Coordinates of N, CA and C in Angstrom, one line a residue:
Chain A
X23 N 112.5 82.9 28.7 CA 111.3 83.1 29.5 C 111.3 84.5 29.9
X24 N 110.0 85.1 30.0 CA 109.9 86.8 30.3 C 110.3 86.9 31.9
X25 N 109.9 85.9 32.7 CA 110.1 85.9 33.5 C 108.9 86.0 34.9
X26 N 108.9 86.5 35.7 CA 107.6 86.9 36.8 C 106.9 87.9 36.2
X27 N 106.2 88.4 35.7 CA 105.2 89.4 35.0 C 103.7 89.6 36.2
X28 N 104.2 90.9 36.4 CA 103.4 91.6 37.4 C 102.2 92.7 37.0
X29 N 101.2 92.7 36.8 CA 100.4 94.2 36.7 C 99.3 94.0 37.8
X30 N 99.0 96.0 37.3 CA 99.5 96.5 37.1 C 101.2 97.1 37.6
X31 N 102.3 98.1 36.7 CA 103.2 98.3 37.3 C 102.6 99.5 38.7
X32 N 102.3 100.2 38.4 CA 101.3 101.2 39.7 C 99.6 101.3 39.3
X33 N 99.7 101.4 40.6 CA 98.2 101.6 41.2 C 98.0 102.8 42.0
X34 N 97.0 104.0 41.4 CA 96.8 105.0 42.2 C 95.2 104.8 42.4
X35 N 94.7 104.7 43.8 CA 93.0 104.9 43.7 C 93.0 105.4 45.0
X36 N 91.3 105.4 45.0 CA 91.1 106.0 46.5 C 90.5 105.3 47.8
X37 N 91.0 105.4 48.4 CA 90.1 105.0 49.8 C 88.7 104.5 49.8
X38 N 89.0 103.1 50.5 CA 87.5 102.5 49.8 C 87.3 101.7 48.5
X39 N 88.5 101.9 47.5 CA 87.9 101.3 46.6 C 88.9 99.7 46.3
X40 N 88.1 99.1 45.6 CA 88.8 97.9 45.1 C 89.7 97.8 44.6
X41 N 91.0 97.0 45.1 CA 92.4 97.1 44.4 C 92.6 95.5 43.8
X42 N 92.9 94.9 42.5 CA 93.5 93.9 41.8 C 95.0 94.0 41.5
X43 N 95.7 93.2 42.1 CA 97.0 92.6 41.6 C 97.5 91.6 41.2
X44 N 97.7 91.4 39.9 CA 98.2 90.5 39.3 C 99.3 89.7 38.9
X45 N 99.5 88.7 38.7 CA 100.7 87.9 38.8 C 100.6 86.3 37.6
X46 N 101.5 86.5 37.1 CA 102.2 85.4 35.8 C 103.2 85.0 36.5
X47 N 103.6 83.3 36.8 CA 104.8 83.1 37.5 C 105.7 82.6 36.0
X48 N 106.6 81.9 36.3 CA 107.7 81.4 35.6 C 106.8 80.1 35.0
X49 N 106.9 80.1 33.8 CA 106.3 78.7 33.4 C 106.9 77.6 34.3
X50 N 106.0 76.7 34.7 CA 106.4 75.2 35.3 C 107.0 75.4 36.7
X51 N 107.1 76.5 37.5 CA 107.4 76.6 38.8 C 105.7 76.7 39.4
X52 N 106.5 75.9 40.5 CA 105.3 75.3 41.2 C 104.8 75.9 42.4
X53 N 105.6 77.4 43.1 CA 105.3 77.7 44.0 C 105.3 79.6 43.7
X54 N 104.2 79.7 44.6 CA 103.7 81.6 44.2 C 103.9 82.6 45.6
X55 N 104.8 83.1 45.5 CA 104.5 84.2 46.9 C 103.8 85.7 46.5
X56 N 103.3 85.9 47.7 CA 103.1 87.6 47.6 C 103.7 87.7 48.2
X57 N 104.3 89.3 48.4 CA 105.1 90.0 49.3 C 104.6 91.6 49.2
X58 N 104.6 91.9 50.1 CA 104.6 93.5 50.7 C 105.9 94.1 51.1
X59 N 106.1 95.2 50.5 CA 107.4 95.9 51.0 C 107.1 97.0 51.2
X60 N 107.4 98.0 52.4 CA 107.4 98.5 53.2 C 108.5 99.2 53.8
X61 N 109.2 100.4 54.1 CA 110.1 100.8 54.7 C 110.3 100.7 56.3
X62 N 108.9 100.6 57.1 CA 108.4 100.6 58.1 C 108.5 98.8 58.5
X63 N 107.9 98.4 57.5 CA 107.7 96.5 57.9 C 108.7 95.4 57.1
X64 N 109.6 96.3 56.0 CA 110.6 95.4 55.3 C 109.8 94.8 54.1
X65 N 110.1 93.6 54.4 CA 109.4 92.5 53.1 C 109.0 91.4 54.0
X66 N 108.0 91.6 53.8 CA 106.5 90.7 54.2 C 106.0 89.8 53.5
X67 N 106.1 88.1 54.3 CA 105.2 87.4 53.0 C 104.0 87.6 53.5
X68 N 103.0 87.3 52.5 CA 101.3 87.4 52.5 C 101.0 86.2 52.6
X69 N 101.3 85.6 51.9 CA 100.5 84.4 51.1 C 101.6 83.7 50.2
X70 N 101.0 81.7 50.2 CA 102.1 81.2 49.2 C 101.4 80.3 48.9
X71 N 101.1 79.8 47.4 CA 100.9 78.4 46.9 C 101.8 77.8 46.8
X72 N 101.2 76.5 46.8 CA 102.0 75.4 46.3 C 100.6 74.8 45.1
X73 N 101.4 74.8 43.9 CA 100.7 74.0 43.0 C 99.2 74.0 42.5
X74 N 99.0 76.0 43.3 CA 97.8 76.3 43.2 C 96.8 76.4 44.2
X75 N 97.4 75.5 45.6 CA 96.8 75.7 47.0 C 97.2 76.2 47.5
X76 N 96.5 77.0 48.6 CA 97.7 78.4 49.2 C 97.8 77.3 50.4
X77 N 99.2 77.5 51.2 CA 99.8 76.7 52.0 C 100.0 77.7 53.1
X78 N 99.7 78.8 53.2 CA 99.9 79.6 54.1 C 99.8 81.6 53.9
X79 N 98.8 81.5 55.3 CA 97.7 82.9 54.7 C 98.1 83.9 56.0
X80 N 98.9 83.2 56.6 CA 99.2 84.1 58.3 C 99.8 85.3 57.9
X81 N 100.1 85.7 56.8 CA 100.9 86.4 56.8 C 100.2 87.4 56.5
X82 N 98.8 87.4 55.9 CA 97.6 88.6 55.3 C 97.6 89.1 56.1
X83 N 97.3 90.5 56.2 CA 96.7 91.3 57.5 C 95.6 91.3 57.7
X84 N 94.4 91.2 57.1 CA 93.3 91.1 57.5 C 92.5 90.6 56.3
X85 N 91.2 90.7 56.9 CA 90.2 90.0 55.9 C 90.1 90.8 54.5
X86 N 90.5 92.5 54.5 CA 90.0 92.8 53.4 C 91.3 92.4 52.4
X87 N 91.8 92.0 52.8 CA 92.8 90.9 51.9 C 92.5 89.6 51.4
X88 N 92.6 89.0 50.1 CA 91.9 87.8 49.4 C 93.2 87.5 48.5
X89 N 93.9 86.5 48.6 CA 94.4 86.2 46.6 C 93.9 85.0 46.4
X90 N 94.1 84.6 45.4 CA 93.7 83.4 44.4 C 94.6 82.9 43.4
X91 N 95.0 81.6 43.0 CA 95.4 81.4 42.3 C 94.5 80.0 41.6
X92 N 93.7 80.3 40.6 CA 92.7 79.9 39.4 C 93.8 78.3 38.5
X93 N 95.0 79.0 38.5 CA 95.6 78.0 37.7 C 96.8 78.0 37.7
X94 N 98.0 77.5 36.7 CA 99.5 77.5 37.6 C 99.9 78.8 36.6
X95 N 99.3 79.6 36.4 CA 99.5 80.1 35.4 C 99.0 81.8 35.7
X96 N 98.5 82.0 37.3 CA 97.9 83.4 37.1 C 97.0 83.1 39.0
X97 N 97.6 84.1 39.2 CA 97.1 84.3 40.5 C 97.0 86.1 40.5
X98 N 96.1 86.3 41.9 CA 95.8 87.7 42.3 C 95.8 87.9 43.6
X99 N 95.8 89.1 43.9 CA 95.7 89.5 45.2 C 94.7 90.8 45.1
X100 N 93.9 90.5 46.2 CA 92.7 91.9 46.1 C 92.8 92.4 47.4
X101 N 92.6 93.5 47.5 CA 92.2 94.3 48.5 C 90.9 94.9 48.2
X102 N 89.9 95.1 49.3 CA 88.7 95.1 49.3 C 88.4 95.4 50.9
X103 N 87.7 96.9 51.2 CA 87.9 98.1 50.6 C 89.6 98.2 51.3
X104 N 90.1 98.9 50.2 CA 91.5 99.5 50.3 C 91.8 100.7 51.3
X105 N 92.9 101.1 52.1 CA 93.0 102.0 53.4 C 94.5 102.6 53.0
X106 N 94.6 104.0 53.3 CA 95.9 103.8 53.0 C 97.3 103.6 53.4
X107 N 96.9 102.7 54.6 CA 98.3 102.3 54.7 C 98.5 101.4 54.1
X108 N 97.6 100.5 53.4 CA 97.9 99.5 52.1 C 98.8 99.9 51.3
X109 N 99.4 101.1 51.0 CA 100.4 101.6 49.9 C 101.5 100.8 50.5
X110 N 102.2 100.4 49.2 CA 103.1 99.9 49.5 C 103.8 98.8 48.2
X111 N 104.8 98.7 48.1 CA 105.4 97.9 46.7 C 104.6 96.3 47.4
X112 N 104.1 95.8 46.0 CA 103.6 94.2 46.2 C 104.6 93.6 45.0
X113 N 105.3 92.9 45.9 CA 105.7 91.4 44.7 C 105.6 90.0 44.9
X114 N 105.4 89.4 43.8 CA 105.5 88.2 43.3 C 106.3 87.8 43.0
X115 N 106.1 86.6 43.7 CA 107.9 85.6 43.2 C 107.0 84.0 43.2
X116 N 107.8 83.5 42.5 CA 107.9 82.0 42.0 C 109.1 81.1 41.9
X117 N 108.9 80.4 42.5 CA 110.0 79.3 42.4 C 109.4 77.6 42.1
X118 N 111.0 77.6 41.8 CA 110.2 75.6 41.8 C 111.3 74.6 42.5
X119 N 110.7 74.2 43.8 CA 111.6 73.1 44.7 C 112.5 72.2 44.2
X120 N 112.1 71.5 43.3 CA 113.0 70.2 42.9 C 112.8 71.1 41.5
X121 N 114.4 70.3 41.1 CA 115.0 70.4 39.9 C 115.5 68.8 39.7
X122 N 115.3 67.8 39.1 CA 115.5 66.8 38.8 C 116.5 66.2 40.1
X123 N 115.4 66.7 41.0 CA 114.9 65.5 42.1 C 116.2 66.2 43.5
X124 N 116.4 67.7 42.8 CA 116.9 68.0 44.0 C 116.5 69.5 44.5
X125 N 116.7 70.2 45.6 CA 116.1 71.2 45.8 C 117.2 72.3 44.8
X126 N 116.0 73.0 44.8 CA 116.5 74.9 44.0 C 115.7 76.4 45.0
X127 N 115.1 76.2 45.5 CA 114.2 76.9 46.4 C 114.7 78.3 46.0
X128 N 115.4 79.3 44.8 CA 115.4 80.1 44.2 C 114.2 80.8 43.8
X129 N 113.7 82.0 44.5 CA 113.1 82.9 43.7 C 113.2 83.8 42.8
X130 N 112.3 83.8 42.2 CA 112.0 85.0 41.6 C 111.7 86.4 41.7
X131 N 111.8 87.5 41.3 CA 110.5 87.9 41.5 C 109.9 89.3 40.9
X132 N 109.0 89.4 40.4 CA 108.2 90.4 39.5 C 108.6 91.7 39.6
X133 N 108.6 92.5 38.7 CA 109.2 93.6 39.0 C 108.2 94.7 40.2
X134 N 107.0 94.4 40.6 CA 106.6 94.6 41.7 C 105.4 95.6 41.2
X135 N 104.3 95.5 41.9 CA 103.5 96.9 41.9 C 103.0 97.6 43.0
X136 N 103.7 99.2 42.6 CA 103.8 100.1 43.7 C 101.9 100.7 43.7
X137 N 101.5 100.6 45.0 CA 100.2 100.7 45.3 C 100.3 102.0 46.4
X138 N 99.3 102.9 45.8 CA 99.1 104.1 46.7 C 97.6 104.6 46.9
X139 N 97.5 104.3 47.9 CA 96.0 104.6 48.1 C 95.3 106.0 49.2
X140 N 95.0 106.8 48.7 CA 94.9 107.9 48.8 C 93.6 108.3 49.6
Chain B
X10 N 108.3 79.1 64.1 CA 108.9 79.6 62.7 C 110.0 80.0 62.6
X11 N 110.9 79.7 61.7 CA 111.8 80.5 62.2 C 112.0 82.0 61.8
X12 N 113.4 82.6 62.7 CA 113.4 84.1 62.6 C 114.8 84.3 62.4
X13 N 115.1 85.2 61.5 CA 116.4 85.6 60.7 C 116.2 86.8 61.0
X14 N 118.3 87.2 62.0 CA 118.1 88.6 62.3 C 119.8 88.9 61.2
X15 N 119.0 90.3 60.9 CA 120.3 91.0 60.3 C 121.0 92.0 60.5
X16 N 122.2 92.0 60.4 CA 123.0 93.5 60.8 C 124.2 93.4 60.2
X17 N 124.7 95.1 60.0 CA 123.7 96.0 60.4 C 122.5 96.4 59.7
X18 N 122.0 97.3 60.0 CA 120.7 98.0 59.3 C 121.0 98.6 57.9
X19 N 122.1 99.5 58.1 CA 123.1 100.3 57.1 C 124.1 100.3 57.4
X20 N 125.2 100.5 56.2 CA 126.4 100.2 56.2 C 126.8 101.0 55.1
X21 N 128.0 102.0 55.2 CA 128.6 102.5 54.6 C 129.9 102.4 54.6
X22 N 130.6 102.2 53.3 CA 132.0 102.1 53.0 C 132.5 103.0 51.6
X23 N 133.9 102.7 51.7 CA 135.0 103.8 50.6 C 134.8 102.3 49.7
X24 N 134.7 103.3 48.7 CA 134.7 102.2 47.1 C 136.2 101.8 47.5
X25 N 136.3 100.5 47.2 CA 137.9 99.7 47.2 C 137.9 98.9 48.8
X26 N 137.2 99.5 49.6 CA 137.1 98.8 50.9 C 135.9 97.1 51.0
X27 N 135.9 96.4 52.2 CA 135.3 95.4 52.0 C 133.9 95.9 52.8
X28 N 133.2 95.1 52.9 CA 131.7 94.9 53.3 C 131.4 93.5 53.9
X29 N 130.7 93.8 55.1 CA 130.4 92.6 55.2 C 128.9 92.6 56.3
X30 N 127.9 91.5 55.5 CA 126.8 91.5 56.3 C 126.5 90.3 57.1
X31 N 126.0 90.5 58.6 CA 125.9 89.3 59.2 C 124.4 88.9 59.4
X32 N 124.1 87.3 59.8 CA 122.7 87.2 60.1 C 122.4 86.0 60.4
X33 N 121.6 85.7 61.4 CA 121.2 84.6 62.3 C 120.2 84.0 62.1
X34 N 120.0 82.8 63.0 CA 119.0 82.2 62.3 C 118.3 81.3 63.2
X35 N 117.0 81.0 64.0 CA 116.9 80.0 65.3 C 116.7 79.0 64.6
X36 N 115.9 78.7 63.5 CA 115.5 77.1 63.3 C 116.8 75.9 62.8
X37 N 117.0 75.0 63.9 CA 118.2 74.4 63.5 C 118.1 73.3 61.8
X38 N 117.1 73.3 61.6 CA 116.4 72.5 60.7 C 116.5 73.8 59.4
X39 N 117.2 74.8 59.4 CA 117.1 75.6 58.0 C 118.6 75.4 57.5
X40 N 118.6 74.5 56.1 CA 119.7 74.0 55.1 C 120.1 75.0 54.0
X41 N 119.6 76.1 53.7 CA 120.0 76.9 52.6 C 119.9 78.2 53.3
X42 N 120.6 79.1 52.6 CA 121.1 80.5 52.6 C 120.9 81.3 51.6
X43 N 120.1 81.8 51.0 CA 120.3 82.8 49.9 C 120.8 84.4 50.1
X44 N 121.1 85.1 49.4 CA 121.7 86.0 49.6 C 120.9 86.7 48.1
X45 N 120.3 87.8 48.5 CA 119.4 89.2 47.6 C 120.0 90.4 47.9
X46 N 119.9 90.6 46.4 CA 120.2 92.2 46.1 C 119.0 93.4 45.6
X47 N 118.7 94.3 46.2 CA 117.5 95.1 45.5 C 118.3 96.4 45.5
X48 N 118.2 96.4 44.4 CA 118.8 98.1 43.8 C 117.5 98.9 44.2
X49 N 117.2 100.0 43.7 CA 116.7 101.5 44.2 C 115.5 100.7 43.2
X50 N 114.2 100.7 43.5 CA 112.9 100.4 42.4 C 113.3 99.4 41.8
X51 N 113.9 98.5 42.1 CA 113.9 96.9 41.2 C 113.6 96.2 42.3
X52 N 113.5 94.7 41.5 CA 113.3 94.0 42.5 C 113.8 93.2 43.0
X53 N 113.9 92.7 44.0 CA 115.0 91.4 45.0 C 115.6 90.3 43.9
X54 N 116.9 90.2 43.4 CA 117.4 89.4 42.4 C 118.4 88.4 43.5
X55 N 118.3 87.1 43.4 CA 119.5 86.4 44.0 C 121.0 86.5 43.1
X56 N 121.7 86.8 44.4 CA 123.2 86.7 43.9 C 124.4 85.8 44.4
X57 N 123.9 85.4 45.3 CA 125.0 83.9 46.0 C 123.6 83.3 47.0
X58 N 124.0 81.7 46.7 CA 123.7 81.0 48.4 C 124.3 80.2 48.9
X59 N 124.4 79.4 49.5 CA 124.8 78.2 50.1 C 123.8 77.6 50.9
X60 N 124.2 75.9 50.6 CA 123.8 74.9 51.6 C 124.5 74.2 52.5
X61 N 124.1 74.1 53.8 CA 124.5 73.3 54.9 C 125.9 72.6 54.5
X62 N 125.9 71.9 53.7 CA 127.0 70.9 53.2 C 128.4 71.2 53.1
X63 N 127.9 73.3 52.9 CA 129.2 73.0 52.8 C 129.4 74.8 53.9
X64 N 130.6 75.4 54.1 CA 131.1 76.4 55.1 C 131.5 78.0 54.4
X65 N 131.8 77.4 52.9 CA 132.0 78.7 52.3 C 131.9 78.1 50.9
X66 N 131.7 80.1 50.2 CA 131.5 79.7 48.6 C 131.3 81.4 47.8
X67 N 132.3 81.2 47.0 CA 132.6 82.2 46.3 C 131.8 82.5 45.2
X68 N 132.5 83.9 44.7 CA 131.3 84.3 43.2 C 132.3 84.9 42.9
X69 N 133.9 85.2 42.4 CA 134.3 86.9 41.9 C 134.2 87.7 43.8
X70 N 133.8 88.7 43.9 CA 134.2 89.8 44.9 C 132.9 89.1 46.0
X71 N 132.2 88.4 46.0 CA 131.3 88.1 46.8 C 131.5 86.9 47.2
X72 N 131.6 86.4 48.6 CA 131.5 85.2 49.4 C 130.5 84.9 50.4
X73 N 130.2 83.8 50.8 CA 129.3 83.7 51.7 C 130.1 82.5 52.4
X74 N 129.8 82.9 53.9 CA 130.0 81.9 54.9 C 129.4 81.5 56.0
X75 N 129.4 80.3 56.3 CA 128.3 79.1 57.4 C 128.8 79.1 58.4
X76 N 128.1 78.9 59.5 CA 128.3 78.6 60.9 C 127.3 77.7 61.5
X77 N 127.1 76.7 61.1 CA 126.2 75.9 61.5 C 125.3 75.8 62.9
X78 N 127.1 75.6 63.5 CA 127.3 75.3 65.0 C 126.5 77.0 65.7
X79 N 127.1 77.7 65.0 CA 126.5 79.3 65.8 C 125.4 79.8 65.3
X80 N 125.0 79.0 63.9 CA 123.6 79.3 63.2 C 123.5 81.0 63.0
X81 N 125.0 81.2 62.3 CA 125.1 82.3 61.3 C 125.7 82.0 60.4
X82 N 125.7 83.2 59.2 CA 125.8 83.3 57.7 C 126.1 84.5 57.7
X83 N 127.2 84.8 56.6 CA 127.7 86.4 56.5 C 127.5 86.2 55.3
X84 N 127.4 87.6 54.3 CA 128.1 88.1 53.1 C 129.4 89.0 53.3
X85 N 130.1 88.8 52.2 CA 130.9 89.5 52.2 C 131.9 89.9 51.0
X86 N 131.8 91.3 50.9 CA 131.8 91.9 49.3 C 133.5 92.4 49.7
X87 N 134.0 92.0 48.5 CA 135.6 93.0 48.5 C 135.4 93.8 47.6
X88 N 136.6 94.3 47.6 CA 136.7 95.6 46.1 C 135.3 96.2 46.5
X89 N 134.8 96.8 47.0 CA 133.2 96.9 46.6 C 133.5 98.4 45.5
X90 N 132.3 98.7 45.2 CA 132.3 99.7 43.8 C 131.1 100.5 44.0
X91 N 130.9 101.3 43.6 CA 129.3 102.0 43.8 C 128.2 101.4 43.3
X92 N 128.6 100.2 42.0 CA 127.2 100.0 41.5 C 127.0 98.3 42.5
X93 N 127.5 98.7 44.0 CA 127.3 97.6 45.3 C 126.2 98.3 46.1
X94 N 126.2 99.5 45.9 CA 125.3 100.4 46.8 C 123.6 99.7 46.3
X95 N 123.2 99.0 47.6 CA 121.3 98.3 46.9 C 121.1 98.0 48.6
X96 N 119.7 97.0 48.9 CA 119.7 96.5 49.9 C 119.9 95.0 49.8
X97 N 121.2 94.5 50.9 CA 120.7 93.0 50.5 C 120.1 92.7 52.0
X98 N 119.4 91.5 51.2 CA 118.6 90.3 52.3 C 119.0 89.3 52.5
X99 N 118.9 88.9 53.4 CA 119.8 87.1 53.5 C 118.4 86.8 53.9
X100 N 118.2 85.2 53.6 CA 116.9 84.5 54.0 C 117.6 82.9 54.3
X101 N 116.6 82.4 55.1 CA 116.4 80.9 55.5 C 115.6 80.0 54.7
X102 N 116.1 78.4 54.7 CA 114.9 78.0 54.5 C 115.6 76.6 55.1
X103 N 113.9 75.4 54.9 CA 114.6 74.5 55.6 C 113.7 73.1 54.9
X104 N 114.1 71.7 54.7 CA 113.5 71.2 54.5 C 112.0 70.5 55.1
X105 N 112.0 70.7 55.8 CA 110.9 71.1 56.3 C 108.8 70.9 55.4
X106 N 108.5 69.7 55.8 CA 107.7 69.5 54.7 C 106.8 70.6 54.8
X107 N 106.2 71.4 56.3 CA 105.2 71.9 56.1 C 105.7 73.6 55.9
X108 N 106.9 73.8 55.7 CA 107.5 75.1 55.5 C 108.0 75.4 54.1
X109 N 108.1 74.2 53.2 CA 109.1 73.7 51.9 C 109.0 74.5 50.9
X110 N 110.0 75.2 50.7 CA 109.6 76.3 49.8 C 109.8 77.9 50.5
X111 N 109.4 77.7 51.4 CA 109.6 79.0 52.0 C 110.5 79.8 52.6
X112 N 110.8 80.9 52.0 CA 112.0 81.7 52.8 C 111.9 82.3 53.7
X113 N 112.6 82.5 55.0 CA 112.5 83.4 55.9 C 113.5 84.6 55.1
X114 N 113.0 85.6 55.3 CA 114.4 86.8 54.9 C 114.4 87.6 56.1
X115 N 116.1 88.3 56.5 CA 116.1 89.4 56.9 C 115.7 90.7 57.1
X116 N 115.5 91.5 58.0 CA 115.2 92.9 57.6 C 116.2 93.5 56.1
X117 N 117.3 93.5 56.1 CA 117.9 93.8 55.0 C 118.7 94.9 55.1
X118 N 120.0 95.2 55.1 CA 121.1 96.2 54.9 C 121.1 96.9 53.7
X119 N 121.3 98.3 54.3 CA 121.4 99.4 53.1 C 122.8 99.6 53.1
X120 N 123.5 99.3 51.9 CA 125.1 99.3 51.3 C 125.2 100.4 50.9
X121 N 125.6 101.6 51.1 CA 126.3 102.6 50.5 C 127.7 102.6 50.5
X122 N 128.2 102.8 48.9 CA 129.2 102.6 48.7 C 129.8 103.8 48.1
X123 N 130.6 104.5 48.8 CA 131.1 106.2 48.4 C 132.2 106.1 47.3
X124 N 132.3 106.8 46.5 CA 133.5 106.6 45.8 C 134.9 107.8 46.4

């Protein structure tokens, strides 16, 4: 398996504009996080599916924050318009709860994309 | 929710000396422990955890230990080497139907390991 597959690896734009981040989890894992990392705030969750429904969004900072996950196979996270304290490493991780019928709650997680917004 | 505190912040040791990181946890209902490593620009890889069930559990130079009753968890690296120098994270989690899946992590300790 490739494993968590993140793009892009960086993102440079400017102020105001539209940012896409993308995310491939682990074939057959059923659960997707974003994360924000930060020197200042650590590692932050954003957002998590389960099975393609996000189960929890408290973690967004605000509205110009959106992700989606379309299928079990490809989710995103947008920012809309972008500021630049948004810079910051975003990762994705995946796991899958039960392994024949017992927990594994093991992440993954993507090699990350560093975002700087200017 | 729960909240997982870690210390120290940074920690610096002589290559050959031990390491050890501590970290708490309020929700009595969190059963597992993982323990993360992030080197310099990579990303958070698991390297030890444990569940509830049991008090301790080895890898080679890395252990981890439970405290149920005091609702802490340590790492703790022997021999350490320079290529120990990363940040790790300790995280929570708990069975918990409306949390399942989710980890609380630590702020996270910076290991420098001097040779």
């Amino acid at each position: 398996d490739a494993g968590v597959i993140q793009s892009p690896r960086h993102e440079v734009t400017e102020m105001g504009q539209e940012v896409t981040l993308r995310c491939k989890p682990i074939s057959g894992h059923d659960y997707l996080f974003w994360y924000r990392q930060t020197m200042m705030r650590g590692l932050e969750l954003l957002i998590y599916f389960n099975n393609n429904v996000p189960i929890d969004d408290s973690g967004m900072p605000e509205d110009r924050f959106s992700a989606k996950m379309p299928n079990a196979s490809f989710s995103t996270l947008k920012i809309q318009p972008s500021e630049p304290r948004d810079s910051a490493v975003y990762f994705c991780a995946s796991s899958l709860a039960r392994l024949a019928g017992e927990r594994t709650d093991t992440q993954y997680f993507g090699p990350g994309t560093r975002l700087t917004v200017l | 929710g729960e909240n997982v505190e870690q210390h120290p912040s940074t920690l610096s040791v002589q290559e050959g000396d031990s390491a050890v990181i501590k970290c708490t946890y309020s929700d009595s209902a969190s059963n597992y422990f993982p323990w993360y490593k992030q080197e310099l620009g990579k990303r958070p890889q698991l390297i030890i955890d444990i569940r509830s069930n049991v008090g301790e559990k080895k890898d080679q130079r890395i252990a981890v230990t439970l405290n149920k009753t005091a609702k802490h968890f340590s790492l703790h690296i022997t021999e350490t080497q320079p290529e120990d120098s990363a940040v790790y994270f300790c995280a929570a989690s708990s069975d918990r139907g409306s949390t399942l899946g989710r980890l609380y992590f630590g702020r996270g300790t910076q290991l420098t390991v001097w040779p």
